[in-house]
C-alpha cells in the first residue's frame, strides 16, 4: 500500500473484502439498530459482534417512517426514537465503536435524514465518526448524484441496492455506480426473517457476479446458519438484520453481559456459515 | 392557454421528466418500487395518448360519478358574510360524496391497462378508501385499504361503506395511527406485491409519477369551474379557495387556473389547536423542505428530519406533508397558503349546515371558514369560489361527540 495516499474510509471496507477473498471466506454483515435499547448498549453490541466474527456492520439509523422495513426493524426504530436517540447519538455510537474495533461500520440511513442535515454536513459527520460509508435504502440511482459526488470526495462507500424487480440492464447500471459493495436484496418486500430463501436468488447472485467485480452482499430475510451458508457459497457477504434486532429486543431487561453473550453466540454461529 | 405572454414557461409546465416541480417532487423510494413506477409512467403516457382511455373515463365521470358537478351560489352564507359573493363547486355531489372518485376511476383504469387486478390504497378520512372500494367494485378488482386505527374510529361510516362494497379494511396500529402511517403500510404492502398490485395513492403526494397523475385526474374540477364561471359570470372568479391536506382537491381546482394570474388562489391548511408544533398539520405554513413518502416537499419535521406528530380535527388533513406541486406554487408565490383552526372549521361546518342546507366535510369546512371570513372584507361584485370537496355525513358522529351532543344530535 502506498504510504503517500491518505487513508480513505472506504479503504478498510475494500481491504476487508480483499482479505476474505484471499482467505476463501465470506463477510458476515449484521445489522444493528443504533440506540436500541440505548447508546452504550449499541456500542457494546458492535464490539461483541466484531469479536464474534462479523466482518462489517450495518448500523441502522432510526427513522420515523421507514417504508422498506418490516415490523421488527420498524419497532426497533420506534423504541430507539422513543428513548430519544438523535443523529448526534448515532454518530457517537459509530465514533466510540470504530475507535475500538477494526470492523468497518456503514450507516443504513434514510435519505430523508441525510437531506435534512445537508449532504455535506452529514458526510463530514460520518467521516468524523469513523463510518466507512452509507447504505441509503430510499435513494434510487436517478436521485443520487449529489450524495455520490460528496461520498467520492470524502472517500466514503455509497452502497447501492438491486432487487428482484430490478430489470437486468438497470441492475448493471446500479452495479457500476455502487462503491464498497453491491447490496443484493433477496426478496421483493420489506426487511424481516423468512423461513426459506427465495427461489432464483442463487442464480441471480451468480448472474450479478458475471456483471460486476464489486463485492456482492445479500440481505433481507436471512436469519439462520444454513441460509447464511447457502448464500455465502455464491456471494461475498451476507447481511442478517431483523433476526438479530429481535434477539436484542427480547433480551431487554436481562443483564447486559447475558445479552451480549447471547448475541455473540448467535453471530458466531452465523459467521461459521461464512467460512 | 396562458393569459400572459412572458418568455418564462407557463406555471403549468411541470413536472419535468424526473417528476420535478421546480426543486420539489422526484422519486425517493426503495429500488424495489422503481420498476413499477417506470411501468406506471409508461402506462399513463400511453393512456393519455389513447382516445379510448379518455372516452371511457369521461363516460364514467358522467354516468357513474354524475359530472359535471354544479357551481352553486351560496346565497345565505354570502348575505351572512356581507361582502363578496360565495359560490360552491359541488364536488360533494359526486358519487361517493367527494372529489376522490375522479382519481380512483382514472387509476383503476390504468391498473387494468397494466394487467394488475389487485388494488391497495391508504385513506385518512375514508373518502379515498370509499372511492377506491367503489372503483374496484365497478371494475371487479380486489381491494385492500389501509387506514390508521384512530381514523377507523373517527370515520366509522366510511369504514362500513368500504366493507359493504367488498373491500378489506386493514387498521394500522403503528405510529400515530393516522394517514401518514396508513401510507407507510400501503407502501410496505406494495414492496412485496408490486408485480401484481397497483397502489392507488389518494392525493398529489408520493413518488413521481403519482403527484402528476392525481393532479391530472382531479383537474376536471378546475376545468369545469372555468367553463361554468364563463357561462354563469361571464368571467373567471376573483378568488378560488380549497382546503389542503395532501392537496388533491386543491391541486385539481388550482391547476387549470395557475396560468390565469388574475385569479387569486388560496390553499387552506389545518391550523389545529394552535401554531405550536404538534398542534396543527399546516406543512406549508410551518414546515421546511424535506422528504416524506417518496418526494421532496414541505414537511413538518424535527431538526434531524424525523417526521413530526401533527393534529387536525379533520382526519383528511391530518398529514405532516403536502404535495410537491403545492410546495412549488408556494415558493413561486402563485398560491397563497394559510390555515384555519379546528374551532373555526367546526363553526363553519355549523354555519353552512344551518344556512345552506349542506353538511360539508370537516376538511372542506376549513376552506369554507376562510371564504366566509374573507368575503366579509371584499366588495359584493367580487366572486369567491370554494371547492366544496366533500360531504360531511362521515363527520356527523364525531362532531356530535366533540360538541358533547348525543349520537342523535340532541343536547346531552
XYZ file of C-alpha atoms in Angstrom:
687
model
C 0.000 0.000 0.000
C 1.202 3.483 -0.838
C 2.319 5.495 2.142
C 1.648 8.841 0.459
C -2.076 8.432 -0.216
C -4.103 9.361 2.853
C -6.375 6.577 4.056
C -9.982 6.849 2.913
C -12.862 5.462 4.975
C -13.716 3.028 2.177
C -10.198 1.514 2.264
C -10.933 -0.565 5.344
C -14.030 -1.968 3.657
C -12.166 -2.866 0.474
C -9.286 -4.346 2.462
C -11.738 -6.481 4.440
C -13.288 -7.933 1.277
C -9.833 -8.491 -0.230
C -8.691 -10.325 2.885
C -11.803 -12.504 2.883
C -11.340 -13.254 -0.787
C -7.684 -14.195 -0.212
C -8.692 -16.487 2.647
C -11.591 -18.004 0.731
C -14.048 -16.768 3.358
C -17.084 -14.540 3.178
C -18.215 -11.493 5.133
C -20.919 -11.716 7.752
C -22.612 -8.334 7.998
C -25.005 -7.998 10.940
C -27.449 -5.108 11.097
C -27.831 -3.323 14.417
C -30.297 -0.538 15.202
C -28.469 2.426 16.708
C -29.785 3.333 20.127
C -31.940 0.251 20.719
C -32.030 -0.036 23.658
C -29.518 2.793 24.246
C -26.263 4.339 23.025
C -23.972 2.492 25.431
C -25.502 -0.901 24.682
C -25.243 -0.325 20.934
C -21.537 0.377 21.284
C -21.133 -2.811 23.333
C -23.127 -4.822 20.770
C -20.918 -3.599 17.925
C -17.841 -4.587 19.882
C -19.318 -8.005 20.692
C -20.326 -8.846 17.130
C -16.904 -7.822 15.830
C -15.264 -10.202 18.306
C -17.767 -12.939 17.392
C -16.721 -12.879 13.761
C -18.696 -10.159 11.985
C -16.728 -8.674 9.094
C -18.709 -5.483 8.811
C -21.755 -3.929 10.402
C -24.704 -2.030 9.085
C -25.712 0.478 11.724
C -29.407 1.261 11.285
C -30.183 4.930 11.781
C -33.665 5.151 13.316
C -36.183 6.933 11.127
C -39.814 7.684 11.847
C -41.236 6.428 8.512
C -39.124 3.528 7.194
C -41.123 2.149 4.263
C -38.602 -0.565 3.323
C -38.636 -2.111 6.783
C -40.779 -4.847 8.235
C -42.301 -4.858 11.727
C -39.161 -5.905 13.654
C -36.901 -3.090 12.461
C -39.763 -0.566 12.484
C -40.427 -1.400 16.111
C -36.742 -1.072 16.981
C -36.639 2.359 15.316
C -39.736 3.400 17.215
C -38.213 2.218 20.513
C -34.917 3.976 19.859
C -36.614 7.231 18.855
C -38.892 6.930 21.855
C -35.794 6.801 24.046
C -34.556 9.959 22.398
C -31.866 8.737 20.010
C -30.727 11.612 17.781
C -28.288 11.749 14.886
C -25.715 13.022 17.384
C -26.270 9.822 19.351
C -25.942 7.670 16.232
C -22.659 9.312 15.291
C -21.463 8.904 18.862
C -22.142 5.159 18.700
C -20.192 4.935 15.447
C -17.333 7.036 16.794
C -16.953 5.065 20.015
C -17.324 1.692 18.333
C -14.984 2.451 15.442
C -12.322 3.500 17.944
C -12.493 0.007 19.470
C -12.968 -2.338 16.512
C -11.423 -2.661 13.057
C -14.726 -3.962 11.623
C -15.954 -1.366 9.099
C -19.296 0.191 10.037
C -21.740 1.556 7.470
C -24.738 3.680 8.276
C -28.057 2.488 6.884
C -29.848 5.827 6.693
C -32.969 7.137 5.017
C -32.263 9.911 2.560
C -34.845 11.981 4.459
C -32.332 12.307 7.305
C -29.354 12.993 5.037
C -31.233 15.641 3.072
C -32.464 17.372 6.202
C -29.000 17.636 7.752
C -27.493 18.608 4.415
C -25.326 16.248 2.403
C -22.032 17.971 3.191
C -22.634 18.076 6.913
C -23.929 14.507 7.054
C -20.887 13.251 5.125
C -18.475 15.229 7.295
C -20.128 13.885 10.463
C -19.895 10.345 9.080
C -16.196 10.688 8.329
C -15.544 12.158 11.781
C -17.454 9.247 13.341
C -15.251 6.703 11.555
C -18.005 5.330 9.316
C -16.914 3.571 6.124
C -19.931 4.615 4.091
C -23.685 4.534 3.626
C -26.499 2.320 2.523
C -29.420 4.587 1.609
C -32.437 2.369 1.057
C -34.727 5.038 -0.403
C -32.328 6.704 -2.831
C -32.564 5.295 -6.360
C -29.732 5.998 -8.817
C -31.703 8.767 -10.549
C -31.667 10.882 -7.377
C -28.206 10.067 -6.084
C -25.740 12.273 -7.999
C -25.223 14.823 -5.216
C -24.642 12.281 -2.464
C -22.485 10.203 -4.801
C -20.189 13.142 -5.530
C -19.863 14.019 -1.849
C -19.096 10.405 -0.914
C -16.467 10.072 -3.626
C -14.758 13.248 -2.451
C -14.823 12.090 1.168
C -13.768 8.533 0.321
C -16.963 7.018 1.726
C -18.668 3.990 0.189
C -22.148 4.538 -1.244
C -23.611 1.068 -1.428
C -26.411 0.630 -3.994
C -29.169 -1.925 -3.933
C -30.504 -4.246 -6.614
C -33.742 -6.134 -6.068
C -35.677 -8.949 -7.731
C -37.793 -6.328 -9.538
C -34.757 -4.543 -10.994
C -34.538 -5.171 -14.761
C -31.164 -6.632 -15.901
C -29.839 -3.550 -17.697
C -30.768 -1.371 -14.733
C -29.051 -3.817 -12.361
C -25.861 -3.414 -14.397
C -26.127 0.378 -14.213
C -26.649 0.193 -10.445
C -23.678 -2.157 -10.032
C -21.460 0.260 -11.954
C -22.355 3.069 -9.543
C -22.048 1.044 -6.349
C -18.923 1.544 -4.257
C -17.733 -0.647 -1.371
C -20.078 -3.456 -2.305
C -23.347 -4.123 -4.084
C -26.334 -4.885 -1.868
C -28.403 -7.642 -3.439
C -31.869 -7.615 -1.889
C -33.050 -11.208 -1.766
C -36.806 -10.633 -1.985
C -39.348 -8.153 -3.303
C -40.649 -6.973 0.026
C -39.679 -5.408 3.305
C -36.959 -6.499 5.725
C -37.682 -9.410 8.046
C -36.714 -13.023 8.647
C -38.223 -15.584 6.261
C -38.192 -19.339 6.571
C -36.886 -20.072 3.096
C -34.521 -18.425 0.679
C -36.389 -17.029 -2.333
C -36.389 -19.122 -5.477
C -33.950 -17.811 -8.040
C -31.790 -15.934 -5.533
C -28.701 -18.062 -6.036
C -28.961 -17.763 -9.826
C -29.474 -14.022 -9.557
C -26.320 -13.624 -7.482
C -24.378 -15.781 -9.951
C -25.645 -13.625 -12.807
C -24.667 -10.416 -10.985
C -21.235 -11.948 -10.406
C -20.710 -12.060 -14.180
C -21.605 -8.359 -14.457
C -19.524 -6.708 -11.758
C -16.302 -7.042 -9.820
C -17.596 -5.141 -6.806
C -18.284 -7.496 -3.859
C -21.877 -8.723 -3.703
C -23.580 -8.884 -0.335
C -27.037 -10.396 0.048
C -29.595 -9.205 2.571
C -33.307 -9.296 3.580
C -34.910 -12.404 5.001
C -31.789 -14.275 6.136
C -31.715 -15.452 9.723
C -30.080 -18.873 10.263
C -26.686 -20.500 9.675
C -27.971 -22.776 6.881
C -29.332 -19.818 4.942
C -26.073 -17.961 5.549
C -24.072 -20.940 4.254
C -26.186 -21.275 1.123
C -25.877 -17.594 0.264
C -22.199 -17.349 1.224
C -21.465 -20.103 -1.280
C -22.166 -17.638 -4.112
C -21.964 -14.141 -2.596
C -19.155 -12.189 -0.929
C -21.165 -11.486 2.150
C -24.446 -11.952 3.970
C -26.495 -9.427 5.928
C -28.558 -10.577 8.895
C -30.830 -7.892 10.267
C -34.247 -8.440 11.759
C -33.333 -11.738 13.449
C -30.524 -10.051 15.354
C -32.589 -6.965 16.154
C -35.278 -9.224 17.577
C -32.769 -11.037 19.813
C -31.519 -7.737 21.166
C -35.107 -6.626 21.804
C -36.036 -9.879 23.512
C -33.031 -9.600 25.791
C -34.204 -6.205 27.077
C -34.353 -6.385 30.844
C -31.657 -9.053 31.052
C -28.249 -8.090 32.412
C -26.221 -6.602 29.542
C -23.495 -9.251 29.777
C -26.015 -12.068 29.364
C -27.494 -10.335 26.317
C -24.048 -9.738 24.805
C -23.129 -13.383 25.357
C -26.324 -14.496 23.619
C -25.713 -12.135 20.693
C -22.098 -13.275 20.425
C -23.098 -16.952 20.269
C -25.701 -16.214 17.601
C -23.292 -14.170 15.478
C -20.547 -16.761 15.882
C -22.931 -19.462 14.611
C -23.810 -17.322 11.608
C -20.169 -16.451 10.969
C -19.332 -20.150 10.889
C -21.523 -20.339 7.796
C -19.268 -17.798 6.090
C -16.137 -19.911 6.397
C -53.577 28.656 -22.819
C -51.540 31.106 -20.725
C -53.062 34.522 -20.258
C -49.653 36.162 -20.154
C -47.069 36.311 -22.919
C -43.869 36.335 -20.900
C -40.864 34.335 -22.037
C -40.933 32.176 -18.923
C -42.531 28.751 -19.311
C -46.112 28.661 -18.051
C -46.684 27.810 -14.403
C -48.488 24.700 -15.618
C -45.416 23.300 -17.413
C -44.399 20.943 -14.621
C -43.285 18.372 -13.691
C -40.212 17.648 -15.800
C -39.148 14.158 -16.886
C -37.788 13.450 -13.383
C -41.022 14.432 -11.719
C -39.665 17.790 -10.546
C -41.881 20.750 -9.766
C -39.087 23.292 -9.529
C -36.877 21.778 -6.834
C -39.716 19.690 -5.374
C -41.034 16.224 -6.176
C -38.769 13.487 -7.515
C -38.744 9.837 -6.621
C -37.174 8.780 -3.325
C -38.217 5.168 -2.996
C -36.664 1.764 -2.416
C -35.294 0.211 -5.591
C -37.965 -2.500 -5.350
C -40.556 0.077 -6.434
C -38.562 1.709 -9.249
C -39.651 -0.679 -11.968
C -43.331 -0.334 -11.038
C -43.137 3.449 -11.083
C -41.465 3.321 -14.503
C -44.217 0.982 -15.668
C -46.882 3.339 -14.328
C -45.258 6.287 -16.053
C -45.262 4.438 -19.377
C -48.819 3.195 -18.934
C -50.002 6.708 -18.141
C -48.234 8.199 -21.160
C -49.849 5.576 -23.380
C -53.264 6.065 -21.783
C -53.379 9.816 -22.269
C -52.347 9.348 -25.896
C -55.200 6.878 -26.392
C -58.584 8.485 -27.185
C -60.327 5.326 -25.997
C -58.961 5.866 -22.480
C -60.304 9.410 -22.278
C -63.631 8.293 -23.722
C -64.013 5.538 -21.145
C -63.042 7.797 -18.246
C -65.290 10.630 -19.438
C -68.174 8.203 -19.772
C -67.692 7.044 -16.187
C -67.303 10.581 -14.858
C -70.583 11.461 -16.491
C -72.854 8.469 -15.899
C -71.248 6.921 -12.813
C -69.969 9.979 -10.910
C -72.602 12.445 -12.119
C -70.246 15.052 -13.553
C -70.166 17.880 -14.249
C -70.837 18.946 -10.668
C -72.707 22.261 -10.361
C -71.462 25.682 -9.352
C -73.917 26.947 -6.725
C -74.428 30.456 -5.359
C -74.315 30.291 -1.548
C -76.949 32.948 -1.109
C -77.451 32.966 2.657
C -73.785 32.468 3.507
C -72.967 35.385 1.211
C -75.564 37.556 2.965
C -74.280 36.498 6.361
C -70.693 37.327 5.445
C -71.832 40.640 3.995
C -69.338 41.100 1.189
C -68.137 39.160 -1.818
C -70.328 36.508 -3.437
C -69.509 32.967 -2.298
C -70.044 30.125 -4.745
C -69.607 26.399 -4.155
C -68.143 23.973 -6.666
C -70.204 20.962 -5.623
C -67.729 18.053 -5.509
C -69.813 16.786 -2.590
C -72.430 15.808 -5.151
C -70.028 13.384 -6.830
C -70.842 9.723 -6.386
C -69.367 8.625 -3.019
C -69.602 12.209 -1.790
C -66.225 13.690 -2.606
C -63.788 14.504 -5.400
C -61.695 11.408 -4.636
C -63.608 9.281 -7.145
C -62.172 11.307 -10.081
C -58.756 9.878 -9.282
C -59.686 6.331 -8.327
C -61.575 5.699 -11.558
C -58.664 7.023 -13.600
C -56.086 4.983 -11.694
C -58.349 1.923 -11.704
C -58.434 2.058 -15.495
C -54.637 2.450 -15.509
C -54.249 -0.594 -13.259
C -56.265 -2.683 -15.679
C -54.170 -1.441 -18.601
C -51.127 -2.709 -16.676
C -52.790 -6.060 -16.080
C -52.902 -5.551 -12.319
C -56.029 -6.929 -10.638
C -55.221 -6.189 -7.006
C -55.530 -2.646 -5.664
C -54.213 -1.198 -2.424
C -54.899 2.259 -1.059
C -54.403 4.337 2.061
C -57.102 6.519 3.491
C -57.363 9.196 6.152
C -60.942 10.452 6.316
C -62.037 7.341 4.467
C -63.228 9.252 1.394
C -60.374 7.966 -0.732
C -60.874 4.487 0.686
C -64.542 4.553 -0.230
C -63.762 5.940 -3.688
C -61.173 3.196 -4.215
C -63.530 0.470 -2.987
C -66.157 1.879 -5.348
C -63.877 1.841 -8.381
C -62.724 -1.681 -7.533
C -66.298 -2.904 -7.216
C -67.193 -1.300 -10.530
C -64.143 -2.805 -12.258
C -64.106 -6.171 -10.478
C -60.741 -5.644 -8.786
C -59.550 -6.907 -5.405
C -59.264 -4.035 -2.914
C -57.310 -3.622 0.333
C -57.453 -0.289 2.166
C -55.014 0.704 4.907
C -56.433 3.096 7.448
C -54.977 4.389 10.710
C -56.726 2.844 13.698
C -57.518 6.307 15.052
C -59.189 7.187 11.760
C -61.113 3.894 11.711
C -62.645 5.136 14.941
C -63.249 8.717 13.749
C -64.715 7.777 10.382
C -66.721 4.653 11.100
C -69.418 5.238 8.426
C -66.817 5.195 5.683
C -65.239 2.015 7.057
C -68.632 0.329 6.910
C -69.220 1.559 3.336
C -65.868 0.241 2.140
C -66.631 -3.166 3.612
C -70.126 -3.175 2.092
C -68.517 -2.770 -1.330
C -66.271 -5.745 -0.750
C -63.044 -4.027 0.251
C -60.844 -5.292 3.044
C -60.030 -2.531 5.543
C -56.802 -3.074 7.472
C -56.466 -0.851 10.561
C -52.900 0.411 11.057
C -51.709 0.408 14.640
C -48.200 1.807 14.142
C -47.005 5.349 14.834
C -49.708 7.985 15.189
C -52.292 5.565 13.732
C -53.400 8.139 11.166
C -52.979 8.889 7.450
C -49.183 9.013 7.457
C -48.973 5.535 8.975
C -51.580 4.239 6.541
C -49.367 5.414 3.657
C -46.350 3.688 5.241
C -48.257 0.414 5.472
C -49.604 0.674 1.935
C -46.062 1.265 0.657
C -44.814 -1.763 2.613
C -47.564 -3.915 1.137
C -46.589 -2.646 -2.298
C -42.923 -3.548 -1.658
C -43.947 -7.197 -1.559
C -46.816 -7.189 -4.042
C -45.686 -4.727 -6.668
C -45.683 -7.142 -9.571
C -49.408 -7.909 -9.277
C -50.727 -4.897 -7.370
C -51.338 -1.252 -8.169
C -51.212 1.307 -5.391
C -53.911 3.932 -5.902
C -52.469 6.767 -3.897
C -55.193 9.189 -2.861
C -53.535 12.562 -3.036
C -50.992 14.538 -5.040
C -48.218 13.101 -2.888
C -45.781 10.219 -3.180
C -43.074 9.452 -5.720
C -43.189 10.528 -9.368
C -45.417 9.978 -11.346
C -48.183 9.941 -8.693
C -48.370 13.696 -7.976
C -48.775 14.439 -11.657
C -51.264 11.648 -12.373
C -53.510 12.502 -9.423
C -53.394 16.209 -10.291
C -54.348 15.464 -13.872
C -57.281 13.258 -12.900
C -58.501 15.885 -10.420
C -58.077 18.795 -12.832
C -61.555 18.138 -14.138
C -62.664 20.193 -11.106
C -60.823 23.322 -12.209
C -61.676 22.876 -15.887
C -65.364 22.652 -15.117
C -65.115 25.639 -12.790
C -63.548 27.737 -15.545
C -66.175 26.699 -18.051
C -69.081 27.302 -15.657
C -67.666 30.611 -14.464
C -67.520 31.864 -18.017
C -71.074 30.700 -18.581
C -72.517 31.871 -15.252
C -70.473 35.027 -14.557
C -69.102 35.810 -17.996
C -65.627 35.843 -16.465
C -63.306 33.954 -14.140
C -63.739 34.229 -10.369
C -61.594 36.701 -8.436
C -60.595 34.151 -5.832
C -60.611 30.358 -5.697
C -60.096 28.594 -2.389
C -59.648 24.962 -1.402
C -58.538 23.034 1.670
C -55.082 21.409 1.606
C -54.012 18.254 3.395
C -52.063 16.265 0.841
C -53.733 18.680 -1.530
C -55.581 16.763 -4.229
C -58.823 18.747 -4.422
C -56.808 21.960 -4.293
C -54.387 20.785 -6.990
C -57.250 19.716 -9.221
C -59.040 23.018 -8.682
C -55.957 25.254 -8.960
C -54.017 23.632 -11.794
C -56.270 24.876 -14.629
C -56.116 28.362 -13.048
C -52.363 28.723 -12.495
C -51.795 30.237 -15.922
C -54.506 32.829 -15.218
C -52.579 35.196 -12.937
C -55.605 37.450 -12.434
C -57.249 34.727 -10.343
C -56.163 34.661 -6.710
C -55.641 31.098 -5.448
C -55.742 30.280 -1.742
C -54.989 26.947 -0.072
C -56.214 26.477 3.497
C -54.297 24.117 5.755
C -55.294 22.604 9.069
C -54.391 25.044 11.846
C -55.486 22.543 14.500
C -55.431 23.714 18.114
C -52.609 26.239 17.771
C -49.460 27.137 15.873
C -47.339 25.097 18.300
C -45.526 22.086 16.840
C -47.723 19.012 17.209
C -50.928 21.049 17.418
C -51.547 21.506 13.683
C -50.974 19.938 10.267
C -50.003 23.039 8.282
C -46.925 21.875 6.362
C -46.644 24.893 4.075
C -47.331 27.392 6.830
C -44.897 25.942 9.373
C -42.827 23.197 7.691
C -39.494 23.021 5.879
C -38.294 21.194 2.749
C -37.844 17.518 3.417
C -38.502 14.087 2.006
C -41.553 12.118 3.029
C -43.286 9.244 1.258
C -41.094 9.419 -1.801
C -40.989 13.074 -2.722
C -39.338 16.331 -1.726
C -41.811 18.856 -0.403
C -42.611 20.906 2.679
C -42.735 18.585 5.674
C -43.387 19.045 9.372
C -40.227 17.541 10.831
C -37.686 17.945 13.592
C -34.058 19.077 13.240
C -32.909 15.532 12.386
C -35.571 15.016 9.717
C -37.857 12.813 11.794
C -41.450 13.403 10.804
C -43.324 15.437 13.404
C -46.592 14.491 15.046
C -49.473 16.508 13.705
C -53.045 17.207 14.706
C -56.248 18.166 12.972
C -59.870 17.662 13.882
C -60.189 16.559 10.267
C -58.783 13.104 9.515
C -58.258 14.004 5.855
C -55.980 16.949 6.662
C -54.117 15.187 9.479
C -50.935 14.710 7.434
C -47.404 16.082 8.012
C -46.583 16.584 4.335
C -48.136 18.117 1.242
C -47.991 17.510 -2.490
C -44.778 18.757 -4.136
C -46.622 20.931 -6.645
C -48.125 22.909 -3.766
C -44.598 23.497 -2.457
C -43.673 24.742 -5.916
C -46.685 27.074 -6.112
C -45.890 28.253 -2.589
C -42.283 29.096 -3.418
C -43.270 30.701 -6.730
C -45.826 32.816 -4.903
C -48.575 31.634 -7.234
C -50.813 30.234 -4.493
C -51.258 31.729 -1.029
C -51.356 29.191 1.772
C -52.933 29.952 5.082
C -54.522 27.974 7.883
C -57.763 27.745 9.806
C -58.138 26.260 13.291
C -60.228 23.276 14.375
C -62.718 25.612 16.067
C -63.090 27.865 13.047
C -63.662 24.839 10.832
C -66.264 23.394 13.216
C -68.043 26.767 13.336
C -68.039 26.972 9.535
C -69.485 23.452 9.398
C -72.366 24.619 11.621
C -72.899 27.853 9.712
C -73.085 26.143 6.343
C -75.271 23.343 7.734
C -77.775 25.855 9.157
C -77.720 28.380 6.325
C -77.051 26.468 3.135
C -78.526 23.050 3.810
C -75.218 21.317 3.222
C -73.291 19.134 5.637
C -69.763 19.812 4.416
C -66.820 17.589 5.241
C -64.612 18.861 8.068
C -61.760 19.094 5.555
C -63.877 21.328 3.317
C -65.063 23.320 6.327
C -61.552 24.758 6.598
C -61.915 26.335 3.143
C -65.450 27.476 3.990
C -64.243 29.211 7.154
C -61.622 31.134 5.232
C -64.050 32.059 2.444
C -66.680 33.434 4.830
C -64.082 35.472 6.710
C -62.504 36.795 3.529
C -65.815 37.584 1.826
C -66.648 39.982 4.638
C -63.688 42.140 3.624
C -64.497 42.180 -0.110
C -66.966 44.051 -2.257
C -70.213 42.415 -3.434
C -69.103 42.416 -7.084
C -66.226 40.090 -6.237
C -66.625 36.349 -6.635
C -65.073 33.699 -4.404
C -65.397 30.066 -5.474
C -64.918 27.431 -2.767
C -64.076 23.904 -3.771
C -66.729 22.085 -1.751
C -64.617 18.974 -1.868
C -66.770 16.553 0.093
C -69.890 15.951 2.106
C -69.779 15.713 5.862
C -72.068 12.833 6.754
C -68.982 10.853 7.753
C -68.133 13.563 10.300
C -71.539 13.986 11.899
C -70.990 11.493 14.712
C -67.511 12.825 15.533
C -68.806 16.406 15.549
C -71.614 15.404 17.894
C -69.012 13.779 20.160
C -66.769 16.872 20.087
C -69.750 19.140 20.766
C -70.927 16.995 23.654
C -74.146 16.099 21.861
C -75.868 12.741 21.937
C -75.479 10.386 18.991
C -78.773 11.646 17.515
C -77.556 15.250 17.646
C -79.570 16.424 20.667
C -78.114 18.377 23.579
C -76.834 15.843 26.107
